[in-house]
Amino acid sequence: MKNNVTIKDVAKLAGVSISTVSRVINDSKPVTDEVKQRVLDVIKETGYVPNPLARSLVTKKSKLLGVIVPEVSDSFVNEIVNGIECVTKMYGYDILLANTYSEKSQELKSIDLLKAKQVEGIVMISWTLDEDHIQSINNSGIPATYISKTAQTFDVYTVSTNNEDATYDMTKYLIDKGHKEIALIMTSEADTILETERRRGYERALTDNNIAINPDIIRYGNTDHDNGYKVMAELLDEGKKPDAVFVTGDEAAIGAINAIFDKGYNVPNDISVAGFNNTKLSKMYRPKLTTVGQPLYDMGAVAMRMVIKMINDEPLEEKKFVLPYEIIERESVIEKK
Amino acid sequence: MKNNVTIKDVAKLAGVSISTVSRVINDSKPVTDEVKQRVLDVIKETGYVPNPLARSLVTKKSKLLGVIVPEVSDSFVNEIVNGIECVTKMYGYDILLANTYSEKSQELKSIDLLKAKQVEGIVMISWTLDEDHIQSINNSGIPATYISKTAQTFDVYTVSTNNEDATYDMTKYLIDKGHKEIALIMTSEADTILETERRRGYERALTDNNIAINPDIIRYGNTDHDNGYKVMAELLDEGKKPDAVFVTGDEAAIGAINAIFDKGYNVPNDISVAGFNNTKLSKMYRPKLTTVGQPLYDMGAVAMRMVIKMINDEPLEEKKFVLPYEIIERESVIEKK
DNA sequence: ATGAAAGCGCTAACAG
DNA sequence: CTGTTAGCGCTTTCAT
């Protein structure tokens, strides 16, 4: 039952040469209808499937696309992966997936792995991309797109949303709702581009509205729930009770809300909380999370589309693809009385 | 800069034959230390990496493992995928990922794709597996493990938890908490093995405790939040207000809780709610969800480990691997007064 | 211990 | 339009 029918077998059975068979399966050169039909029949009968390995070996096209992510179980990541998966399949490619757990060594290793497997293109999601990663991929000459704010400063293809503007707008939204003391909990480490952009947006919004910046209520953590909880709890424990808290990640925002609850306050009545990303969670939690929406699925789809265009030498309008964001008003932010 | 160094180049530069180079990179036959060192040096200098395509073509080993899932963005799925990824990498394999969106045609297509790509093994997660899928995989002779309750009745390798016992235990737990009218919201379609097992566990627990089964409060839906919401809302709208609701999926359970809230009741004070799966969500939501925990990560890891064992012809103790579950007590279920 | 040579299954000139 | 032939980069007998 095993699939060991080769092009040779088909050729023999159809009474033609292997090149003819090759021609019909690839539609690469004209073949008489009659012969073509005969070959097709044999293929159907035998259940012949071309060996992509052999094919790739000669064409140097693996029909494989590499996807490098920090962790599939992250809600931000897997919605992007869905988008990637969709266009990948649409163009007849397969996905080679690598988790890195945000460890640089794993990221580098994954790149090597994908190179070795001859992927034709790469989409890489990383929070902490640096020159080494980019150089490693560049050296290989494999087309790549990055979904990574830290990639913004490099001369590489990226897809992202404008984090500075998004942060500005959400901060402004909070201000418009009457909040003055607005804490910022960052889910990205200090000194990254992402952090800088977001901080800039936040500070600009404050300044534009004549609110003094209070460095004491700007905190750092990472993206997960427990971290948001911890940072928020600390803030409260230190006796700081802001009007509103802007957490740059939904999971962490929910963690923050939980901390607020556990400290005996109410969201949004005592403190308003805004998130970032509009992941599925933000709709499921109660109060429903007011958040800035990034088109995650689209980001993945666009990133992969770019890679495929590069592979096919189709022109690309721009290197930095910036997708729109939106402020999604739900229940966790209310007008301050 | 491109990586077009071949075994030939290495051989030439090291002044040996390509077979010798092959021997050192594969450690397959003894090679004089001196020669070996020379070859190794050249490899390091040139940055030579063996072309796995060519290698696979002759060895018939692709070092690729296929993973078929309904959708990576499902929280149940991606925690399993994490486990799969981990052991896959540990054994030097790469993952070929395919989303099916639970559509049978996509599932079948994915199987064909993976076959064509010469994967050495497959782990398939599916809610609605049937003979066609299994036959398609069986025909290929590719080792496979299924994480799919519907695969239980087939003579194939599976990993799962005992759903009947788990459902029994949770129902019993609810009963022990003083609840008598216990609604069951199934996230699996009627007439599937999974549904049957769970229903059996539920009914057995009721019967064992002299509680009459009320078919009217047994409902069906699917796994997502909105569905749980809808089904619960319907129940309430029909004037049915059970003591407790057991929803066989966390996301849907949270949907149910939200519906209960929106109808003006409180969880757990008015109605207790229990979920299934112990996904990340269940800890993040408030009230924290009481749920039955399945070792998702482990299920993925075990499934892939089984596949790898099969590939290496290592003996496997059993075909049906059943992992433990546990009742995780949190806040959404309380003693009925 | 090492090299020569065959061949994995396929595509792509090159002839005819 | 079709067949012959030469590889793609590698592993693996089979000699030496």
XYZ file of N, CA, C and O in Angstrom, chain B residues 72-227:
624
model
N -4.895 26.660 15.633
C -3.897 26.970 16.662
C -4.380 27.969 17.686
O -3.875 28.020 18.794
N -5.333 28.799 17.320
C -5.712 29.846 18.260
C -6.687 29.349 19.322
O -7.070 30.093 20.210
N -7.054 28.096 19.249
C -7.886 27.523 20.297
C -6.990 27.225 21.502
O -5.946 26.607 21.375
N -7.435 27.670 22.675
C -6.558 27.570 23.842
C -6.274 26.123 24.226
O -5.204 25.801 24.725
N -7.213 25.263 23.985
C -7.015 23.846 24.269
C -5.926 23.301 23.351
O -4.994 22.632 23.775
N -6.040 23.665 22.102
C -5.105 23.168 21.093
C -3.684 23.683 21.285
O -2.727 22.920 21.285
N -3.552 24.971 21.501
C -2.179 25.469 21.474
C -1.357 25.056 22.688
O -0.137 24.991 22.606
N -2.018 24.719 23.767
C -1.222 24.207 24.882
C -0.713 22.799 24.558
O 0.384 22.422 24.933
N -1.502 22.069 23.834
C -1.056 20.750 23.390
C 0.102 20.894 22.394
O 1.106 20.196 22.470
N -0.072 21.839 21.495
C 0.965 22.056 20.481
C 2.301 22.417 21.131
O 3.355 21.984 20.691
N 2.230 23.174 22.195
C 3.452 23.494 22.927
C 4.175 22.228 23.372
O 5.388 22.099 23.222
N 3.426 21.310 23.905
C 4.019 20.053 24.346
C 4.605 19.272 23.180
O 5.697 18.720 23.264
N 3.866 19.262 22.093
C 4.328 18.572 20.892
C 5.639 19.172 20.410
O 6.613 18.473 20.144
N 5.626 20.483 20.352
C 6.793 21.209 19.844
C 8.037 20.869 20.636
O 9.119 20.663 20.097
N 7.837 20.814 21.931
C 8.976 20.602 22.810
C 9.668 19.269 22.542
O 10.879 19.231 22.328
N 8.902 18.188 22.508
C 9.592 16.907 22.307
C 10.065 16.755 20.868
O 11.079 16.123 20.607
N 9.342 17.345 19.958
C 9.767 17.291 18.565
C 11.174 17.860 18.420
O 12.053 17.251 17.816
N 11.342 19.014 19.006
C 12.643 19.664 18.915
C 13.705 18.838 19.627
O 14.825 18.693 19.143
N 13.307 18.294 20.767
C 14.241 17.507 21.561
C 14.860 16.381 20.754
O 16.006 16.024 20.936
N 14.080 15.822 19.844
C 14.569 14.697 19.058
C 15.068 15.105 17.680
O 15.230 14.268 16.802
N 15.265 16.387 17.499
C 15.854 16.844 16.248
C 14.933 16.835 15.045
O 15.390 16.811 13.905
N 13.647 16.854 15.310
C 12.711 16.900 14.199
C 12.158 18.309 14.035
O 12.289 19.146 14.924
N 11.529 18.535 12.912
C 10.830 19.788 12.707
C 9.350 19.520 12.530
O 8.950 18.438 12.104
N 8.577 20.541 12.841
C 7.132 20.395 12.765
C 6.550 21.008 11.508
O 6.852 22.140 11.155
N 5.734 20.249 10.851
C 4.959 20.769 9.745
C 3.544 20.942 10.273
O 2.927 19.971 10.700
N 3.072 22.163 10.262
C 1.788 22.440 10.907
C 0.657 22.654 9.911
O 0.818 23.345 8.914
N -0.481 22.062 10.193
C -1.637 22.290 9.333
C -2.893 22.572 10.151
O -3.242 21.810 11.044
N -3.530 23.678 9.855
C -4.818 24.034 10.468
C -5.929 23.441 9.618
O -5.852 23.480 8.391
N -6.967 22.960 10.249
C -8.038 22.387 9.425
C -9.375 23.088 9.608
O -10.312 22.852 8.872
N -9.452 23.932 10.622
C -10.712 24.595 10.946
C -11.829 23.568 11.093
O -12.980 23.836 10.746
N -11.449 22.391 11.546
C -12.405 21.304 11.778
C -13.203 20.912 10.544
O -14.261 20.305 10.662
N -12.704 21.263 9.388
C -13.426 20.844 8.193
C -12.830 19.552 7.656
O -11.630 19.448 7.456
N -13.684 18.637 7.409
C -13.209 17.326 7.004
C -12.369 17.393 5.725
O -11.345 16.741 5.611
N -12.813 18.201 4.799
C -12.063 18.283 3.541
C -10.655 18.802 3.800
O -9.682 18.312 3.237
N -10.561 19.780 4.683
C -9.251 20.319 5.024
C -8.404 19.283 5.754
O -7.192 19.222 5.575
N -9.048 18.517 6.571
C -8.303 17.500 7.311
C -7.718 16.480 6.353
O -6.537 16.139 6.427
N -8.547 16.051 5.443
C -8.082 15.072 4.467
C -6.978 15.662 3.591
O -5.968 15.020 3.299
N -7.173 16.886 3.200
C -6.180 17.554 2.367
C -4.860 17.686 3.116
O -3.783 17.470 2.568
N -4.964 18.009 4.389
C -3.754 18.163 5.196
C -2.995 16.852 5.294
O -1.768 16.822 5.238
N -3.736 15.795 5.440
C -3.092 14.485 5.515
C -2.316 14.221 4.230
O -1.158 13.818 4.254
N -2.959 14.494 3.109
C -2.284 14.277 1.825
C -1.028 15.126 1.710
O 0.015 14.684 1.232
N -1.165 16.371 2.141
C -0.035 17.291 2.086
C 1.140 16.761 2.878
O 2.272 16.739 2.405
N 0.845 16.336 4.089
C 1.918 15.841 4.950
C 2.538 14.585 4.365
O 3.742 14.395 4.409
N 1.700 13.736 3.829
C 2.216 12.540 3.182
C 3.183 12.948 2.079
O 4.287 12.433 1.969
N 2.725 13.860 1.256
C 3.546 14.280 0.122
C 4.877 14.847 0.605
O 5.914 14.636 -0.005
N 4.832 15.544 1.712
C 6.070 16.132 2.238
C 6.920 15.103 2.962
O 7.903 15.429 3.591
N 6.473 13.858 2.919
C 7.250 12.768 3.484
C 7.484 12.879 4.978
O 8.556 12.526 5.457
N 6.499 13.365 5.705
C 6.683 13.392 7.151
C 6.860 11.978 7.651
O 6.313 11.034 7.089
N 7.620 11.858 8.712
C 7.889 10.526 9.240
C 6.840 10.092 10.249
O 6.754 8.922 10.603
N 6.099 11.066 10.748
C 5.067 10.738 11.725
C 4.045 11.849 11.796
O 4.287 12.959 11.327
N 2.905 11.534 12.371
C 1.831 12.517 12.442
C 1.168 12.500 13.819
O 0.922 11.436 14.383
N 0.905 13.681 14.350
C 0.013 13.779 15.503
C -1.189 14.570 15.026
O -1.042 15.657 14.462
N -2.333 14.004 15.207
C -3.527 14.665 14.711
C -4.508 14.957 15.835
O -4.881 14.062 16.586
N -4.887 16.212 15.936
C -5.908 16.604 16.899
C -7.169 16.900 16.104
O -7.130 17.678 15.146
N -8.233 16.248 16.471
C -9.468 16.469 15.726
C -10.666 16.144 16.592
O -10.631 15.219 17.387
N -11.687 16.905 16.453
C -12.893 16.636 17.248
C -13.784 15.625 16.552
O -14.646 15.006 17.156
N -13.596 15.499 15.277
C -14.546 14.713 14.492
C -13.840 13.752 13.547
O -14.094 13.733 12.344
N -12.958 13.007 14.131
C -12.197 12.059 13.346
C -13.089 10.901 12.924
O -13.904 10.433 13.692
N -12.911 10.430 11.716
C -13.640 9.224 11.352
C -12.786 8.259 10.544
O -11.594 8.470 10.358
N -13.414 7.242 10.071
C -12.704 6.187 9.347
C -11.872 6.705 8.191
O -10.792 6.218 7.918
N -12.415 7.665 7.476
C -11.717 8.174 6.299
C -10.343 8.728 6.644
O -9.353 8.473 5.961
N -10.298 9.507 7.729
C -9.012 10.069 8.132
C -8.038 8.955 8.471
O -6.901 8.941 8.014
N -8.535 8.046 9.300
C -7.667 6.982 9.764
C -7.185 6.115 8.618
O -6.023 5.752 8.532
N -8.101 5.823 7.713
C -7.702 4.999 6.580
C -6.642 5.713 5.741
O -5.645 5.123 5.342
N -6.865 6.981 5.539
C -5.916 7.752 4.732
C -4.524 7.719 5.350
O -3.524 7.561 4.654
N -4.483 7.869 6.662
C -3.178 7.839 7.327
C -2.633 6.421 7.369
O -1.459 6.187 7.091
N -3.476 5.479 7.671
C -3.034 4.086 7.718
C -2.444 3.628 6.390
O -1.417 2.978 6.346
N -3.126 3.982 5.316
C -2.652 3.582 3.994
C -1.230 4.024 3.735
O -0.474 3.363 3.055
N -0.909 5.166 4.269
C 0.420 5.718 4.008
C 1.480 4.983 4.807
O 2.665 5.072 4.511
N 1.037 4.277 5.846
C 2.015 3.583 6.665
C 2.807 4.507 7.570
O 3.769 4.094 8.203
N 2.392 5.765 7.654
C 3.098 6.710 8.517
C 2.600 6.552 9.960
O 1.403 6.561 10.196
N 3.523 6.413 10.893
C 3.130 6.285 12.299
C 2.336 7.511 12.732
O 2.711 8.639 12.406
N 1.276 7.273 13.473
C 0.457 8.402 13.887
C -0.153 8.179 15.258
O -0.401 7.051 15.670
N -0.359 9.285 15.950
C -1.083 9.234 17.211
C -2.191 10.272 17.134
O -2.004 11.342 16.553
N -3.312 9.928 17.710
C -4.453 10.830 17.650
C -4.806 11.371 19.018
O -4.828 10.630 19.998
N -5.072 12.649 19.060
C -5.646 13.220 20.269
C -7.056 13.584 19.849
O -7.296 14.623 19.242
N -7.930 12.675 20.101
C -9.263 12.823 19.570
C -10.122 11.752 20.186
O -9.860 10.572 20.028
N -11.129 12.189 20.885
C -11.960 11.215 21.550
C -12.633 10.280 20.560
O -12.864 9.110 20.846
N -12.928 10.794 19.397
C -13.613 9.957 18.428
C -12.698 8.858 17.884
O -13.149 7.943 17.221
N -11.422 8.963 18.175
C -10.498 7.944 17.686
C -10.453 6.755 18.627
O -9.894 5.715 18.313
N -11.066 6.912 19.782
C -10.989 5.883 20.813
C -11.433 4.506 20.352
O -10.854 3.499 20.729
N -12.483 4.482 19.568
C -13.029 3.187 19.171
C -12.228 2.515 18.061
O -12.430 1.348 17.779
N -11.364 3.258 17.442
C -10.588 2.661 16.364
C -9.317 2.032 16.915
O -8.833 2.407 17.982
N -8.797 1.101 16.160
C -7.592 0.409 16.597
C -6.361 1.228 16.199
O -5.571 0.830 15.356
N -6.251 2.394 16.817
C -5.118 3.275 16.512
C -4.549 3.805 17.823
O -5.158 3.675 18.878
N -3.388 4.413 17.707
C -2.759 4.983 18.892
C -3.437 6.294 19.275
O -3.638 7.159 18.423
N -3.773 6.415 20.551
C -4.417 7.649 20.989
C -3.870 8.071 22.341
O -3.362 7.246 23.094
N -3.973 9.338 22.616
C -3.749 9.772 23.985
C -4.948 10.619 24.393
O -5.471 11.410 23.618
N -5.363 10.394 25.598
C -6.580 11.051 26.067
C -6.631 10.968 27.581
O -5.741 10.426 28.217
N -7.679 11.524 28.117
C -7.933 11.296 29.530
C -9.271 10.579 29.583
O -10.013 10.589 28.608
N -9.558 9.987 30.708
C -10.799 9.258 30.825
C -11.946 10.229 31.043
O -12.210 10.677 32.155
N -12.612 10.532 29.991
C -13.657 11.540 30.056
C -14.870 11.104 30.846
O -15.508 11.908 31.504
N -15.163 9.833 30.793
C -16.326 9.374 31.542
C -16.075 9.538 33.039
O -16.885 10.123 33.763
N -14.933 9.063 33.482
C -14.609 9.188 34.906
C -14.498 10.650 35.326
O -14.957 11.038 36.396
N -13.878 11.440 34.475
C -13.703 12.852 34.812
C -15.058 13.526 34.964
O -15.295 14.285 35.910
N -15.934 13.232 34.041
C -17.261 13.837 34.095
C -18.026 13.324 35.308
O -18.717 14.072 35.991
N -17.856 12.040 35.566
C -18.489 11.454 36.741
C -18.014 12.183 37.999
O -18.813 12.633 38.816
N -16.708 12.299 38.118
C -16.133 12.900 39.316
C -16.579 14.344 39.519
O -16.868 14.767 40.626
N -16.594 15.098 38.429
C -16.995 16.492 38.576
C -18.477 16.581 38.946
O -18.872 17.377 39.798
N -19.266 15.733 38.342
C -20.692 15.733 38.664
C -20.881 15.347 40.132
O -21.639 15.973 40.869
N -20.144 14.336 40.518
C -20.183 13.889 41.916
C -19.773 15.034 42.848
O -20.395 15.263 43.898
N -18.738 15.717 42.452
C -18.246 16.855 43.248
C -19.349 17.899 43.421
O -19.586 18.424 44.517
N -20.043 18.145 42.345
C -21.143 19.116 42.379
C -22.248 18.620 43.316
O -22.809 19.375 44.118
N -22.539 17.345 43.208
C -23.569 16.758 44.067
C -23.159 16.861 45.543
O -23.943 17.246 46.398
N -21.891 16.539 45.768
C -21.388 16.602 47.151
C -21.473 18.014 47.719
O -21.539 18.200 48.933
N -21.462 18.980 46.825
C -21.571 20.361 47.274
C -23.034 20.743 47.503
O -23.369 21.912 47.668
N -23.888 19.753 47.414
C -25.291 20.013 47.716
C -26.166 20.394 46.530
O -27.328 20.748 46.681
N -25.606 20.310 45.335
C -26.406 20.674 44.165
C -27.213 19.480 43.682
O -26.716 18.361 43.657
N -28.447 19.740 43.344
C -29.303 18.645 42.898
C -29.675 18.797 41.425
O -29.630 17.867 40.656
N -30.012 20.019 41.079
C -30.383 20.247 39.691
C -29.134 20.714 38.953
O -28.748 21.881 39.030
N -28.528 19.781 38.277
C -27.255 20.093 37.628
C -27.395 20.033 36.114
O -27.598 18.969 35.538
N -27.298 21.182 35.501
C -27.388 21.219 34.041
C -26.057 20.806 33.433
O -25.005 20.987 34.032
N -26.139 20.224 32.253
C -24.916 19.815 31.561
C -24.904 20.486 30.195
O -25.838 20.326 29.410
N -23.869 21.253 29.949
C -23.754 21.838 28.609
C -22.551 21.205 27.941
O -21.420 21.345 28.390
N -22.825 20.493 26.885
C -21.783 19.753 26.182
C -21.161 20.621 25.106
O -21.862 21.288 24.338
N -19.848 20.529 24.995
C -19.185 21.295 23.946
C -18.865 20.387 22.770
O -18.172 20.769 21.848
N -19.357 19.170 22.881
C -19.106 18.258 21.762
C -20.457 17.870 21.179
O -21.437 17.750 21.894
N -20.475 17.692 19.919
C -21.737 17.379 19.280
C -22.325 16.054 19.752
O -21.615 15.176 20.208
N -23.614 15.948 19.594
C -24.293 14.732 19.997
C -23.792 13.557 19.162
O -23.248 13.728 18.073
N -23.922 12.374 19.728
C -23.591 11.144 19.011
C -22.124 10.921 18.721
O -21.762 10.083 17.906
N -21.272 11.662 19.376
C -19.859 11.349 19.245
C -19.477 10.532 20.470
O -20.175 10.522 21.474
N -18.354 9.855 20.372
C -17.903 9.055 21.503
C -17.746 9.943 22.728
O -18.134 9.602 23.836
N -17.123 11.080 22.491
C -16.850 12.000 23.580
C -18.136 12.353 24.299
O -18.218 12.331 25.526
N -19.125 12.662 23.517
C -20.413 13.047 24.072
C -20.988 11.884 24.866
O -21.461 12.050 25.994
N -20.912 10.729 24.285
C -21.457 9.546 24.937
C -20.777 9.289 26.282
O -21.419 9.085 27.295
N -19.461 9.332 26.257
C -18.699 9.083 27.485
C -19.059 10.085 28.573
O -19.277 9.724 29.729
N -19.064 11.336 28.163
C -19.332 12.363 29.153
C -20.747 12.246 29.700
O -20.983 12.352 30.892
N -21.644 12.024 28.809
C -23.020 11.907 29.225
C -23.199 10.730 30.169
O -23.919 10.801 31.165
N -22.497 9.659 29.847
C -22.584 8.479 30.676
C -22.054 8.768 32.081
O -22.648 8.385 33.079
N -20.929 9.475 32.131
C -20.348 9.817 33.426
C -21.300 10.675 34.239
O -21.514 10.443 35.436
N -21.873 11.623 33.569
C -22.812 12.544 34.215
C -24.031 11.795 34.739
O -24.411 11.915 35.907
N -24.598 10.971 33.888
C -25.807 10.266 34.273
C -25.544 9.238 35.369
O -26.351 9.064 36.281
N -24.407 8.607 35.275
C -24.064 7.613 36.281
C -23.928 8.272 37.659
O -24.407 7.746 38.664
N -23.300 9.422 37.669
C -23.131 10.128 38.949
C -24.492 10.500 39.531
O -24.733 10.356 40.730
N -25.350 10.962 38.659
C -26.688 11.335 39.113
C -27.419 10.118 39.680
O -27.931 10.146 40.808
N -27.434 9.075 38.885
C -28.133 7.856 39.283
C -27.580 7.303 40.591
O -28.339 6.944 41.499
N -26.247 7.233 40.662
C -25.615 6.718 41.880
C -26.039 7.513 43.111
O -25.929 7.049 44.239
N -26.465 8.728 42.903
C -26.840 9.556 44.037
C -28.336 9.842 44.084
O -28.781 10.832 44.670
N -29.053 8.960 43.403
C -30.509 9.044 43.433
C -31.077 10.379 42.982
O -32.013 10.902 43.577
N -30.474 10.913 41.972
C -31.028 12.132 41.408
C -31.560 11.783 40.025
O -30.873 11.124 39.235
N -32.764 12.185 39.759
C -33.365 11.860 38.469
C -32.684 12.629 37.347
O -32.295 13.780 37.524
N -32.533 11.972 36.222
C -31.931 12.634 35.065
C -32.988 13.463 34.366
O -34.062 12.965 34.038
N -32.682 14.701 34.142
C -33.631 15.575 33.473
C -33.076 15.996 32.112
O -32.252 16.893 32.024
N -33.513 15.319 31.079
C -32.947 15.547 29.738
C -33.090 17.003 29.292
O -32.376 17.473 28.420
N -34.003 17.666 29.929
C -34.292 19.032 29.540
C -33.162 20.000 29.862
O -33.088 21.095 29.311
N -32.337 19.619 30.822
C -31.243 20.536 31.153
C -29.893 19.986 30.679
O -28.850 20.325 31.180
N -29.986 19.127 29.683
C -28.759 18.675 29.013
C -28.750 19.338 27.648
O -29.656 19.136 26.842
N -27.755 20.153 27.404
C -27.748 20.931 26.162
C -26.458 20.730 25.378
O -25.437 20.324 25.933
N -26.530 21.080 24.119
C -25.357 20.900 23.252
C -24.930 22.219 22.611
O -25.754 23.079 22.318
N -23.650 22.354 22.407
C -23.164 23.565 21.754
C -21.798 23.264 21.177
O -21.495 22.129 20.866
N -20.957 24.252 21.049
C -19.573 23.919 20.718
C -18.652 24.618 21.698
O -19.112 25.169 22.695
N -17.374 24.589 21.418
C -16.412 24.982 22.452
C -16.256 26.466 22.710
O -15.635 26.847 23.684
N -16.768 27.304 21.845
C -16.402 28.710 22.052
C -17.289 29.498 23.011
O -18.378 29.090 23.383
N -16.757 30.609 23.420
C -17.389 31.463 24.421
C -18.833 31.811 24.060
O -19.760 31.645 24.861
N -19.019 32.275 22.864
C -20.334 32.766 22.469
C -21.379 31.665 22.496
O -22.546 31.891 22.801
N -20.920 30.484 22.175
C -21.833 29.376 22.191
C -22.277 29.010 23.599
O -23.454 28.733 23.847
